[in-house]
Amino acid sequence: MAIAPRLDLRQSQTLVMTPQLRQAIKLLQFSNIEVNSFVEEELERNPLLERDGAADPPVGERAAPDQIALRAPAEVDSADAARSDTLPADAGSPLDAEHAEVFDPGGAGDGAPLVGRMDGGGGSHGFEHDDRGIDDFAGDDRSLRDHLGEQLRLNFTDPVERMVGAHLIALLCPAGRLTADPVAIARAMGLPLDRVEQVRARMMRFDPVGLFARDLRECLAAQLAERNRLDPAMQALLDNLDLLARRENRRLMALCGVDAEDLADMVCEIKALDPKPAATWDMTPPQLVVPDLLMRHLPDDSWIIELNPETMPRVLVNERFYAKVAPRAKKDEKIFLTERLANANWLVRSLQQRAQTILKVAAEIIRQQDGFLRLGVAFLRPLILRDIAEAVELHESTVSRVTANKYIATPRGTFELKYFFTTAIHGTNGGDSHSAEAVRHRIRGLIEAEPPADILSDDAIVTMLRDEGVEIARRTVAKYREALRIPNSVQRRREKVVPA
């Protein structure tokens, strides 16, 4: 067999992920904040992109700022001003008017004339042209350590005690506890343990009260002592917090020497305390969720869905600028402008396609979850991504990207699109499936309606759900109950049954 070179032609199809295709996929998955950030970067990078200012007048018709300042007011005579039905403006006052008798809101009240006043002020003295916002008047946010450092300087004058206090502030955990052992702290600083404990005891009364405690009991005790409520009964209750967690009310009443009513009042006082005084001090306030989709009910008993105009970026391609600059540009400049024009057209088409895809997927979700929107969470249907993908003729991964980080404002509240996708729980005897979220809602309702004398166990809940057509196992009920942060039947019985 002879070996010789030869030429062969082969034809095959391959899927090439271009950079623009990858970016379009990412753009579909982005939230409204990420899309606006991406568009802002493109506006800075691409000179052929501009914002859609359809509501604003064209640029050529806008008056320039300097033209407003240079425009001379028309001269008005006193006779014309007297016959007029309206008061003249400041710039349109007659030339022969007596300005000495006109009140000047921006002056010092000395009757100075409005025109020709040269007081050297850097701006207006009134409030009508004040550009400052309410944020400019708010105080600077201080951290917890700065707040404690200021209290340390005001409460301690001894340099050694200030040094100990600064060391304790540095050792605070995010919850406000002192995790280090005071013995180790005293040994590291070369001081007696009593002196370190005296400083720590005084600093536990700092604002917020309860910091620098070694455990939960000390933290709650400091807050109760500040309120003058740390009596022997309350101290005994704090010494047995484990019994309180297990709802062993009978043993607690015996240890504290109180009756059921007093114990309930004491528990209410403890619940009003802050177990982690430092947790909320430096916490960043949660950002408000801005829905991507708006939904409302029409009079003809139908729904209408639209994109939120406040979150949808609008950009246009400035083809007029390209047509004006491209003929006179050099070769490399023309290549740059052509690439920018292609990128601008791609971005506009991608944003439009993204909006259409989101609307198509959201409309199908609302159509299938119509019972939830009309009747409540108990009628939430089990739904998976494949169901929506087959209905709108899209790939399942595309539906997953569309529903990620997207929110819709409905008459029942604002929900993430992922909320409408829940697993299915089979019905008894081959009946209709039920949504897991609806089953959790039903479990919560059964437990909230249980009488104190008849606490429902997990087995009893399973029996009741099966009578309603839900085939569910006991371990699933326990898992859903724990996810809802509902204690078991033993703890609920101890909490709800009033002891004799």
PDB file of C-alpha atoms in Angstrom, residues 308-449:
ATOM      1  CA  ASN A 308     -41.071  48.476  34.336  1.00  0.00           C
ATOM      2  CA  PRO A 309     -40.006  51.614  32.419  1.00  0.00           C
ATOM      3  CA  GLU A 310     -37.867  52.751  35.355  1.00  0.00           C
ATOM      4  CA  THR A 311     -35.592  49.709  35.112  1.00  0.00           C
ATOM      5  CA  MET A 312     -35.529  49.211  31.344  1.00  0.00           C
ATOM      6  CA  PRO A 313     -32.541  50.974  29.748  1.00  0.00           C
ATOM      7  CA  ARG A 314     -33.260  52.770  26.494  1.00  0.00           C
ATOM      8  CA  VAL A 315     -30.468  53.495  24.027  1.00  0.00           C
ATOM      9  CA  LEU A 316     -30.371  54.583  20.398  1.00  0.00           C
ATOM     10  CA  VAL A 317     -27.783  54.408  17.621  1.00  0.00           C
ATOM     11  CA  ASN A 318     -26.627  57.825  16.471  1.00  0.00           C
ATOM     12  CA  GLU A 319     -26.454  57.026  12.749  1.00  0.00           C
ATOM     13  CA  ARG A 320     -26.495  60.721  11.861  1.00  0.00           C
ATOM     14  CA  PHE A 321     -23.188  61.220  13.646  1.00  0.00           C
ATOM     15  CA  TYR A 322     -21.746  58.182  11.865  1.00  0.00           C
ATOM     16  CA  ALA A 323     -22.889  59.450   8.450  1.00  0.00           C
ATOM     17  CA  LYS A 324     -21.346  62.844   9.185  1.00  0.00           C
ATOM     18  CA  VAL A 325     -17.969  61.631  10.463  1.00  0.00           C
ATOM     19  CA  ALA A 326     -17.313  58.416   8.506  1.00  0.00           C
ATOM     20  CA  PRO A 327     -16.789  59.941   5.014  1.00  0.00           C
ATOM     21  CA  ARG A 328     -14.062  62.250   6.317  1.00  0.00           C
ATOM     22  CA  ALA A 329     -12.386  59.693   8.595  1.00  0.00           C
ATOM     23  CA  LYS A 330      -9.105  57.952   7.888  1.00  0.00           C
ATOM     24  CA  LYS A 331      -8.828  54.250   7.279  1.00  0.00           C
ATOM     25  CA  ASP A 332      -8.138  53.188  10.881  1.00  0.00           C
ATOM     26  CA  GLU A 333     -10.726  55.664  12.179  1.00  0.00           C
ATOM     27  CA  LYS A 334     -13.320  54.323   9.761  1.00  0.00           C
ATOM     28  CA  ILE A 335     -12.610  50.766  10.936  1.00  0.00           C
ATOM     29  CA  PHE A 336     -13.109  51.904  14.539  1.00  0.00           C
ATOM     30  CA  LEU A 337     -16.396  53.641  13.694  1.00  0.00           C
ATOM     31  CA  THR A 338     -17.657  50.609  11.786  1.00  0.00           C
ATOM     32  CA  GLU A 339     -16.952  48.338  14.758  1.00  0.00           C
ATOM     33  CA  ARG A 340     -18.647  50.771  17.123  1.00  0.00           C
ATOM     34  CA  LEU A 341     -21.669  50.949  14.835  1.00  0.00           C
ATOM     35  CA  ALA A 342     -21.964  47.166  14.732  1.00  0.00           C
ATOM     36  CA  ASN A 343     -21.658  46.931  18.513  1.00  0.00           C
ATOM     37  CA  ALA A 344     -24.279  49.643  18.997  1.00  0.00           C
ATOM     38  CA  ASN A 345     -26.742  47.905  16.673  1.00  0.00           C
ATOM     39  CA  TRP A 346     -26.102  44.619  18.429  1.00  0.00           C
ATOM     40  CA  LEU A 347     -26.729  46.137  21.860  1.00  0.00           C
ATOM     41  CA  VAL A 348     -30.024  47.695  20.776  1.00  0.00           C
ATOM     42  CA  ARG A 349     -31.219  44.412  19.267  1.00  0.00           C
ATOM     43  CA  SER A 350     -30.080  42.433  22.307  1.00  0.00           C
ATOM     44  CA  LEU A 351     -31.946  44.698  24.713  1.00  0.00           C
ATOM     45  CA  GLN A 352     -35.073  44.455  22.592  1.00  0.00           C
ATOM     46  CA  GLN A 353     -34.814  40.671  22.354  1.00  0.00           C
ATOM     47  CA  ARG A 354     -34.199  40.447  26.106  1.00  0.00           C
ATOM     48  CA  ALA A 355     -37.352  42.452  26.821  1.00  0.00           C
ATOM     49  CA  GLN A 356     -39.457  40.317  24.478  1.00  0.00           C
ATOM     50  CA  THR A 357     -38.143  37.072  25.977  1.00  0.00           C
ATOM     51  CA  ILE A 358     -38.819  38.209  29.542  1.00  0.00           C
ATOM     52  CA  LEU A 359     -42.358  39.236  28.631  1.00  0.00           C
ATOM     53  CA  LYS A 360     -43.038  35.955  26.837  1.00  0.00           C
ATOM     54  CA  VAL A 361     -41.815  33.801  29.740  1.00  0.00           C
ATOM     55  CA  ALA A 362     -43.549  35.930  32.401  1.00  0.00           C
ATOM     56  CA  ALA A 363     -46.854  35.830  30.516  1.00  0.00           C
ATOM     57  CA  GLU A 364     -46.773  32.031  30.379  1.00  0.00           C
ATOM     58  CA  ILE A 365     -45.931  31.803  34.091  1.00  0.00           C
ATOM     59  CA  ILE A 366     -48.852  34.043  34.974  1.00  0.00           C
ATOM     60  CA  ARG A 367     -51.159  32.044  32.705  1.00  0.00           C
ATOM     61  CA  GLN A 368     -50.284  28.792  34.472  1.00  0.00           C
ATOM     62  CA  GLN A 369     -50.367  30.322  37.970  1.00  0.00           C
ATOM     63  CA  ASP A 370     -53.677  32.140  37.503  1.00  0.00           C
ATOM     64  CA  GLY A 371     -55.212  30.329  40.483  1.00  0.00           C
ATOM     65  CA  PHE A 372     -52.508  31.598  42.837  1.00  0.00           C
ATOM     66  CA  LEU A 373     -53.020  35.206  41.729  1.00  0.00           C
ATOM     67  CA  ARG A 374     -56.782  35.018  42.137  1.00  0.00           C
ATOM     68  CA  LEU A 375     -57.236  32.735  45.171  1.00  0.00           C
ATOM     69  CA  GLY A 376     -53.971  32.643  47.115  1.00  0.00           C
ATOM     70  CA  VAL A 377     -50.955  30.470  47.841  1.00  0.00           C
ATOM     71  CA  ALA A 378     -53.101  27.409  48.526  1.00  0.00           C
ATOM     72  CA  PHE A 379     -53.795  27.238  44.756  1.00  0.00           C
ATOM     73  CA  LEU A 380     -50.154  27.470  43.652  1.00  0.00           C
ATOM     74  CA  ARG A 381     -49.593  24.822  40.995  1.00  0.00           C
ATOM     75  CA  PRO A 382     -46.466  22.646  40.789  1.00  0.00           C
ATOM     76  CA  LEU A 383     -44.341  23.995  37.973  1.00  0.00           C
ATOM     77  CA  ILE A 384     -40.912  23.248  36.537  1.00  0.00           C
ATOM     78  CA  LEU A 385     -38.763  24.987  33.948  1.00  0.00           C
ATOM     79  CA  ARG A 386     -39.490  22.343  31.330  1.00  0.00           C
ATOM     80  CA  ASP A 387     -43.206  23.171  31.374  1.00  0.00           C
ATOM     81  CA  ILE A 388     -42.574  26.827  30.539  1.00  0.00           C
ATOM     82  CA  ALA A 389     -39.847  25.993  28.008  1.00  0.00           C
ATOM     83  CA  GLU A 390     -42.173  23.711  26.053  1.00  0.00           C
ATOM     84  CA  ALA A 391     -45.012  26.234  26.122  1.00  0.00           C
ATOM     85  CA  VAL A 392     -42.952  29.191  24.821  1.00  0.00           C
ATOM     86  CA  GLU A 393     -40.716  27.039  22.563  1.00  0.00           C
ATOM     87  CA  LEU A 394     -37.466  28.028  24.234  1.00  0.00           C
ATOM     88  CA  HIS A 395     -34.650  26.020  25.726  1.00  0.00           C
ATOM     89  CA  GLU A 396     -34.864  25.161  29.390  1.00  0.00           C
ATOM     90  CA  SER A 397     -31.573  26.939  30.098  1.00  0.00           C
ATOM     91  CA  THR A 398     -32.962  30.106  28.502  1.00  0.00           C
ATOM     92  CA  VAL A 399     -35.992  30.028  30.796  1.00  0.00           C
ATOM     93  CA  SER A 400     -33.669  29.521  33.758  1.00  0.00           C
ATOM     94  CA  ARG A 401     -31.662  32.607  32.792  1.00  0.00           C
ATOM     95  CA  VAL A 402     -34.791  34.669  32.251  1.00  0.00           C
ATOM     96  CA  THR A 403     -36.247  33.845  35.666  1.00  0.00           C
ATOM     97  CA  ALA A 404     -32.981  34.455  37.534  1.00  0.00           C
ATOM     98  CA  ASN A 405     -32.840  37.736  39.487  1.00  0.00           C
ATOM     99  CA  LYS A 406     -36.107  38.985  37.965  1.00  0.00           C
ATOM    100  CA  TYR A 407     -39.011  40.247  40.080  1.00  0.00           C
ATOM    101  CA  ILE A 408     -42.639  40.881  39.236  1.00  0.00           C
ATOM    102  CA  ALA A 409     -45.061  43.147  41.094  1.00  0.00           C
ATOM    103  CA  THR A 410     -48.445  41.414  41.401  1.00  0.00           C
ATOM    104  CA  PRO A 411     -51.616  42.339  43.322  1.00  0.00           C
ATOM    105  CA  ARG A 412     -50.481  39.791  45.949  1.00  0.00           C
ATOM    106  CA  GLY A 413     -47.034  41.320  46.370  1.00  0.00           C
ATOM    107  CA  THR A 414     -43.642  41.343  44.697  1.00  0.00           C
ATOM    108  CA  PHE A 415     -42.227  37.899  43.939  1.00  0.00           C
ATOM    109  CA  GLU A 416     -39.161  36.556  42.221  1.00  0.00           C
ATOM    110  CA  LEU A 417     -40.004  34.614  39.088  1.00  0.00           C
ATOM    111  CA  LYS A 418     -38.275  31.587  40.626  1.00  0.00           C
ATOM    112  CA  TYR A 419     -40.932  31.586  43.363  1.00  0.00           C
ATOM    113  CA  PHE A 420     -43.546  30.219  40.973  1.00  0.00           C
ATOM    114  CA  PHE A 421     -41.478  27.072  40.306  1.00  0.00           C
ATOM    115  CA  THR A 422     -42.087  24.452  42.998  1.00  0.00           C
ATOM    116  CA  THR A 423     -41.782  20.704  43.157  1.00  0.00           C
ATOM    117  CA  ALA A 424     -44.834  18.491  42.908  1.00  0.00           C
ATOM    118  CA  ILE A 425     -46.255  16.273  45.641  1.00  0.00           C
ATOM    119  CA  HIS A 426     -48.378  13.443  44.324  1.00  0.00           C
ATOM    120  CA  GLY A 427     -52.028  13.182  45.189  1.00  0.00           C
ATOM    121  CA  THR A 428     -53.654  10.166  46.755  1.00  0.00           C
ATOM    122  CA  ASN A 429     -55.114   7.481  44.474  1.00  0.00           C
ATOM    123  CA  GLY A 430     -53.552   9.067  41.396  1.00  0.00           C
ATOM    124  CA  GLY A 431     -55.166  12.466  41.925  1.00  0.00           C
ATOM    125  CA  ASP A 432     -53.823  15.852  40.924  1.00  0.00           C
ATOM    126  CA  SER A 433     -50.391  16.843  42.168  1.00  0.00           C
ATOM    127  CA  HIS A 434     -49.945  19.610  44.726  1.00  0.00           C
ATOM    128  CA  SER A 435     -47.313  22.304  44.985  1.00  0.00           C
ATOM    129  CA  ALA A 436     -44.791  21.953  47.789  1.00  0.00           C
ATOM    130  CA  GLU A 437     -45.261  25.623  48.684  1.00  0.00           C
ATOM    131  CA  ALA A 438     -49.029  25.123  48.970  1.00  0.00           C
ATOM    132  CA  VAL A 439     -48.487  22.079  51.205  1.00  0.00           C
ATOM    133  CA  ARG A 440     -46.168  24.085  53.477  1.00  0.00           C
ATOM    134  CA  HIS A 441     -48.798  26.802  53.672  1.00  0.00           C
ATOM    135  CA  ARG A 442     -51.402  24.191  54.607  1.00  0.00           C
ATOM    136  CA  ILE A 443     -49.160  22.728  57.341  1.00  0.00           C
ATOM    137  CA  ARG A 444     -48.710  26.176  58.848  1.00  0.00           C
ATOM    138  CA  GLY A 445     -52.456  26.742  58.792  1.00  0.00           C
ATOM    139  CA  LEU A 446     -53.198  23.425  60.507  1.00  0.00           C
ATOM    140  CA  ILE A 447     -50.702  24.103  63.295  1.00  0.00           C
ATOM    141  CA  GLU A 448     -51.900  27.665  63.844  1.00  0.00           C
ATOM    142  CA  ALA A 449     -55.507  26.438  64.150  1.00  0.00           C
TER     143      ALA A 449
END
